[in-house]
CSV table of C-alpha atoms in Angstrom, one decimal:
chain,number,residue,atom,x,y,z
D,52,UNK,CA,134.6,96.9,49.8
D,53,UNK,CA,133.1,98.2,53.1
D,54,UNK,CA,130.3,96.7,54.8
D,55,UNK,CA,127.5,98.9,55.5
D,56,UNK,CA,125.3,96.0,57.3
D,57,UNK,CA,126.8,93.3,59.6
D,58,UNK,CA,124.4,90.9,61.1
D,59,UNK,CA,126.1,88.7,63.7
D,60,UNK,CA,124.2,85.7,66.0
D,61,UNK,CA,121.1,88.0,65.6
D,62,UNK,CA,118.4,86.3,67.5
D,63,UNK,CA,114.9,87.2,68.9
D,64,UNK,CA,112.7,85.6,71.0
D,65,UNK,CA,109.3,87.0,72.1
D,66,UNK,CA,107.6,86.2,75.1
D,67,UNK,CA,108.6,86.0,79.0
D,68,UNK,CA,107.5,82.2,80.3
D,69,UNK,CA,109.7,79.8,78.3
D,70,UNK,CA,106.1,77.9,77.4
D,71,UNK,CA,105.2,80.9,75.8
D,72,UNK,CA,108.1,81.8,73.7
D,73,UNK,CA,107.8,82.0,70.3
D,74,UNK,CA,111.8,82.4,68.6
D,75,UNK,CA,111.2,84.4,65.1
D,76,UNK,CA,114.8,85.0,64.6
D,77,UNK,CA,117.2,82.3,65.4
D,78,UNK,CA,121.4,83.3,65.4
D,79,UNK,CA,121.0,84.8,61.8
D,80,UNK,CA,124.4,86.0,59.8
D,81,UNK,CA,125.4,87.6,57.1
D,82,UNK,CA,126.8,91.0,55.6
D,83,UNK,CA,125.8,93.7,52.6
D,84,UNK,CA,128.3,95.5,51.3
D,85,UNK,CA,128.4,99.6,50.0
D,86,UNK,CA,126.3,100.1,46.9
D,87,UNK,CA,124.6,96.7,47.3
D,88,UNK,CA,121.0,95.6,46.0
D,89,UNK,CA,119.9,93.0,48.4
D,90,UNK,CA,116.5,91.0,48.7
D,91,UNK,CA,115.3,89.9,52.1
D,92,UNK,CA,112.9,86.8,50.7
D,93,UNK,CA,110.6,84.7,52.6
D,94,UNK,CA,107.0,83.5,53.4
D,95,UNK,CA,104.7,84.7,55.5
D,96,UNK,CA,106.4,84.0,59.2
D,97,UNK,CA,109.4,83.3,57.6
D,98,UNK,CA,110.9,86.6,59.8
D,99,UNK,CA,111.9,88.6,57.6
D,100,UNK,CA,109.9,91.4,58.4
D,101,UNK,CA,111.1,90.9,62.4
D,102,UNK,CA,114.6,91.4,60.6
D,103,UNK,CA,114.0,94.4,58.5
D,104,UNK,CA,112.7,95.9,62.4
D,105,UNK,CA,115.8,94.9,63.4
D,106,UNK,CA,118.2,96.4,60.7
D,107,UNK,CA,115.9,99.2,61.2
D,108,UNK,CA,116.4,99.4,64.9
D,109,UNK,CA,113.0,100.3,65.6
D,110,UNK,CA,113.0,96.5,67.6
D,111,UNK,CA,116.1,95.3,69.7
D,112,UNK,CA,117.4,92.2,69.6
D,113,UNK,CA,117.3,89.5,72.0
D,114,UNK,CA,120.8,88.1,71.2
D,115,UNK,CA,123.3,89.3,68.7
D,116,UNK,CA,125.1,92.3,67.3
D,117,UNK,CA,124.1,94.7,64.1
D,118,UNK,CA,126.6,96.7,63.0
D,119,UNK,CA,125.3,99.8,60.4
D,120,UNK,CA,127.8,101.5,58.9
D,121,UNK,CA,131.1,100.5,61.6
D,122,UNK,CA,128.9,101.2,64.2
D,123,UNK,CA,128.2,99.1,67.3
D,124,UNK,CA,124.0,99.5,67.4
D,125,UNK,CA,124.2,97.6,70.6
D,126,UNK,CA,126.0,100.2,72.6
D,127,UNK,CA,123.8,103.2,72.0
D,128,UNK,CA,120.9,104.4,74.1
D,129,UNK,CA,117.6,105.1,73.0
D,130,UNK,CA,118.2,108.5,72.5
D,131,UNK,CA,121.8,107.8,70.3
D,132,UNK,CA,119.2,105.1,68.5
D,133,UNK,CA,116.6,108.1,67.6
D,134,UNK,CA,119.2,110.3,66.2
D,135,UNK,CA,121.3,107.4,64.8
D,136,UNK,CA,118.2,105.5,62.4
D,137,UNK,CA,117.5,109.0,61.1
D,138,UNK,CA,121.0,110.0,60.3
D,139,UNK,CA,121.9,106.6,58.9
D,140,UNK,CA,118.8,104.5,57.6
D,141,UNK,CA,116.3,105.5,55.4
D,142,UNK,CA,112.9,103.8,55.0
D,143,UNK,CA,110.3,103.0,52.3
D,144,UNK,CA,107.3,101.0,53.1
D,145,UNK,CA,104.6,99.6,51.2
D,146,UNK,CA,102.5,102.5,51.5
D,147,UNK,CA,103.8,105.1,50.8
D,148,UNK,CA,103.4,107.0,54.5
D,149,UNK,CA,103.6,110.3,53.2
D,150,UNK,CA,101.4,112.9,55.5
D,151,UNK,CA,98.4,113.7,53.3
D,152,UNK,CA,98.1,117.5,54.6
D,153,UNK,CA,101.8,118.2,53.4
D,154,UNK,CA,102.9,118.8,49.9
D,155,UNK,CA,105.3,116.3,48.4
D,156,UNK,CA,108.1,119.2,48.9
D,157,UNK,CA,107.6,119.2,52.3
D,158,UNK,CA,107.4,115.6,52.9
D,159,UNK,CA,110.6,115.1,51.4
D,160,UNK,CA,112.1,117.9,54.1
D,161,UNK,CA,110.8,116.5,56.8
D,162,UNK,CA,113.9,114.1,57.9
D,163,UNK,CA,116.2,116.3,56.6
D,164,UNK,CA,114.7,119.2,59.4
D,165,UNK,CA,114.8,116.4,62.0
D,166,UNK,CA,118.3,116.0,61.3
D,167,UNK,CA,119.1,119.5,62.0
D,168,UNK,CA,120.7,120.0,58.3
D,169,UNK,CA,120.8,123.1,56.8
D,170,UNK,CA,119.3,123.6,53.1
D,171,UNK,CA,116.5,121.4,53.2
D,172,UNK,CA,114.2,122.8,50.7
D,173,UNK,CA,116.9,122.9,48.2
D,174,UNK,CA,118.1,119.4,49.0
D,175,UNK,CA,114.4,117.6,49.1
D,176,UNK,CA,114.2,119.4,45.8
D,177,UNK,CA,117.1,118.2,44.1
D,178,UNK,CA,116.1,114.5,45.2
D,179,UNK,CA,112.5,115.2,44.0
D,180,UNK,CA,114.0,116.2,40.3
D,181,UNK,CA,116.4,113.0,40.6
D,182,UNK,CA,112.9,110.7,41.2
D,183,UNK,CA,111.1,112.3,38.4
D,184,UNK,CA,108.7,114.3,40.5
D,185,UNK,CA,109.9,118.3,40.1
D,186,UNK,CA,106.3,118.9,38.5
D,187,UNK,CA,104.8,117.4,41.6
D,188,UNK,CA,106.9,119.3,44.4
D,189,UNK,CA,103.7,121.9,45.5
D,190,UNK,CA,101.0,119.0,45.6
D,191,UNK,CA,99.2,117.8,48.1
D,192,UNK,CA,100.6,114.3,48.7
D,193,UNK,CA,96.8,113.0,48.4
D,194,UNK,CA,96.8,114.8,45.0
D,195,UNK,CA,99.5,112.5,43.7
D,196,UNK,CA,99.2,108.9,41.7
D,197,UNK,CA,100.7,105.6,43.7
D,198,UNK,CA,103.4,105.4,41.6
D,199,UNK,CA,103.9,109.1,42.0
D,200,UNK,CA,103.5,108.4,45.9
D,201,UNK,CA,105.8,105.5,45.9
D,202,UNK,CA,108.7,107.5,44.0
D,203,UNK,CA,108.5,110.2,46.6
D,204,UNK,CA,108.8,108.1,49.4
D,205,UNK,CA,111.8,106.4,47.9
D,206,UNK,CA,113.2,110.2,47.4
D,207,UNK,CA,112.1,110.8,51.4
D,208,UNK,CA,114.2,107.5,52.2
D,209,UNK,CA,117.5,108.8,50.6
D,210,UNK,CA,117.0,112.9,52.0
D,211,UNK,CA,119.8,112.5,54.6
D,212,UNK,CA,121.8,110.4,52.4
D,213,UNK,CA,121.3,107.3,54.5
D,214,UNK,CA,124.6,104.5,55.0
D,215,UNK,CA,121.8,101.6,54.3
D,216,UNK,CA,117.9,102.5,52.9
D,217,UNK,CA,115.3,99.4,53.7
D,218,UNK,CA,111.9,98.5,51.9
D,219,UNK,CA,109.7,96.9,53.1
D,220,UNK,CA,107.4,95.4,50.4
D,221,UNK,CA,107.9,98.3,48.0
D,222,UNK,CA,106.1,97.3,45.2
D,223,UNK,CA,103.2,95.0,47.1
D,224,UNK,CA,100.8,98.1,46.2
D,225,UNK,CA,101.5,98.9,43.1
D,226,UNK,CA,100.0,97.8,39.8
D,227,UNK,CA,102.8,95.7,37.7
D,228,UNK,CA,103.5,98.5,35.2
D,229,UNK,CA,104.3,100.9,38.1
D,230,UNK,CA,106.0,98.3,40.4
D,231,UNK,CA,109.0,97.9,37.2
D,232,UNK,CA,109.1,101.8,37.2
D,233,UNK,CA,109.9,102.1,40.9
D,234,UNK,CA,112.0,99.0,40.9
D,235,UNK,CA,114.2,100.6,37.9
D,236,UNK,CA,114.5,103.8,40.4
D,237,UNK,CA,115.6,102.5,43.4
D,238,UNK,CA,117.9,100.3,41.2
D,239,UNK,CA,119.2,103.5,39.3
D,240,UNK,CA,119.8,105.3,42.8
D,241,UNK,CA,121.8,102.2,43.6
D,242,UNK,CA,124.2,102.1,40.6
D,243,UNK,CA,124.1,105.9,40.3
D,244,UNK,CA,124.5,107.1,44.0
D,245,UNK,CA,125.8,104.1,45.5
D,246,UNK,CA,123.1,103.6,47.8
D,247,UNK,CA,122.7,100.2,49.8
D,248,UNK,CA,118.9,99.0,49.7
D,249,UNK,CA,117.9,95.9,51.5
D,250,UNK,CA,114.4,95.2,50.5
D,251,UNK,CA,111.9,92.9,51.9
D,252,UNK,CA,109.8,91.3,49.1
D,253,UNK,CA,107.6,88.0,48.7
D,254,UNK,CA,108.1,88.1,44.9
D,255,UNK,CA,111.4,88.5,44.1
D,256,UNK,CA,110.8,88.0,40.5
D,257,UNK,CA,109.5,91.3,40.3
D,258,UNK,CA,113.6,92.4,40.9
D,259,UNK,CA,115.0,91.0,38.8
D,260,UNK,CA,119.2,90.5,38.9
D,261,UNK,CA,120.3,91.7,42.0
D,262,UNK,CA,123.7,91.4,43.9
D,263,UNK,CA,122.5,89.5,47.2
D,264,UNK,CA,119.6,87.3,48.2
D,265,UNK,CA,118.8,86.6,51.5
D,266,UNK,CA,116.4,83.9,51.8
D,267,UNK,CA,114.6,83.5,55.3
D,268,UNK,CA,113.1,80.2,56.5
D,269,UNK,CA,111.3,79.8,60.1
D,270,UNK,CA,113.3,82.7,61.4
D,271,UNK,CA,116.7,81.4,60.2
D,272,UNK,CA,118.5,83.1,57.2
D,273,UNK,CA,119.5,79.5,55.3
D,274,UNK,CA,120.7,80.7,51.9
D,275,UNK,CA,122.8,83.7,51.2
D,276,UNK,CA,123.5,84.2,47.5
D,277,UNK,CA,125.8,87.2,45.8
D,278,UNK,CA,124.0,87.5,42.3
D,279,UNK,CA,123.0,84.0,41.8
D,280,UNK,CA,125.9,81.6,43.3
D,281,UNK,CA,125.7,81.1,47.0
D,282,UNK,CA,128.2,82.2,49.2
């Protein structure tokens, strides 16, 4: 099985004067395979949000190596690293970001444009159907339910068919109803598309089984479990 994700000696320290440092990721480790459902779990200050930045190479790291999908993040510049986090990572936040004056269509087309790809209307359309949301394609995104919101986003996250997608509180928003809805979703794009998601959460009860749980402690990843028994 291939690794989409591999974290090695990953450390971050912010701060210049060495009595002002403050380490919030310290030599962290691990792997996620293809078609993996992983939870990044922690509490406040734990780091696991400086991590998902990391993964997401919107942050670079102080120490350490992350390797997406074979490739070598380290060695590309920051225009490679534009190009490369839209190609290859797809994001879902805890709002659902979507830009009010657009429809949800249009939203959806958006990274696929920035990608350069041809077909985009066609292909945000056949990712809105797969979410649920073909009735909902010509709305305003402020027209549209949380839930509905949420959903979209999700479909937004996988429109250049991404090697990893990360979540960043997904559900922290939503009512509990809605929050097993869009869990089931991005579970069913998993099993059905063999998408990798790595999702930050501070409740992973809400999940449920999944096949990997990363558990972050004072910016070290201590516990790394593959669906229940630790590795």
């Amino acid at each position: 099985m291939s690794k989409v994700l591999d974290i090695r000696g990953l450390t971050k320290i912010y701060g210049k004067e060495k009595a002002n440092q403050v380490t919030a990721l310290s030599n962290v480790s691990f792997s996620i395979n293809q078609g993996e459902f992983a939870l990044v779990v922690g509490s406040s200050g734990s780091g696991k949000s400086t991590l998902l930045n990391m993964i997401g190479l919107l942050d670079k790291p102080t120490h350490g190596t992350i390797y997406v999908d074979g490739t070598d993040t380290s060695k590309l510049n920051d225009g490679q690293i534009s190009s490369f986090r839209n190609k290859k990572v797809g994001f879902v936040f805890q709002f659902s970001n979507l830009l009010s004056d657009l429809t949800v269509l249009e939203n959806v087309m958006l990274p696929i444009q920035m990608a350069g790809t041809s077909k985009s209307r066609e292909k945000a359309a056949e990712l809105l159907g797969a979410v649920g949301l073909r009735d909902q394609m010509k709305q305003r995104a402020d027209r549209i339910s949380g839930g509905q919101a949420q959903r979209a986003a999700i479909a937004r996250g996988l429109a250049n068919q991404p090697a990893l997608v990360l979540a960043d509180e997904p559900t922290g928003n939503l009512d509990s109803v809605t929050s097993k809805s869009v869990v089931k979703l991005m579970k069913s794009m998993c099993s059905t598309l063999g998408q990798t998601f790595v999702v930050v959460t501070h409740d992973q009860e809400d999940f449920g089984d999944v096949d990997r749980i990363i558990q972050m402690k004072d910016g070290k990843a201590y516990e790394t479990m593959v669906r229940g028994v630790r590795a």
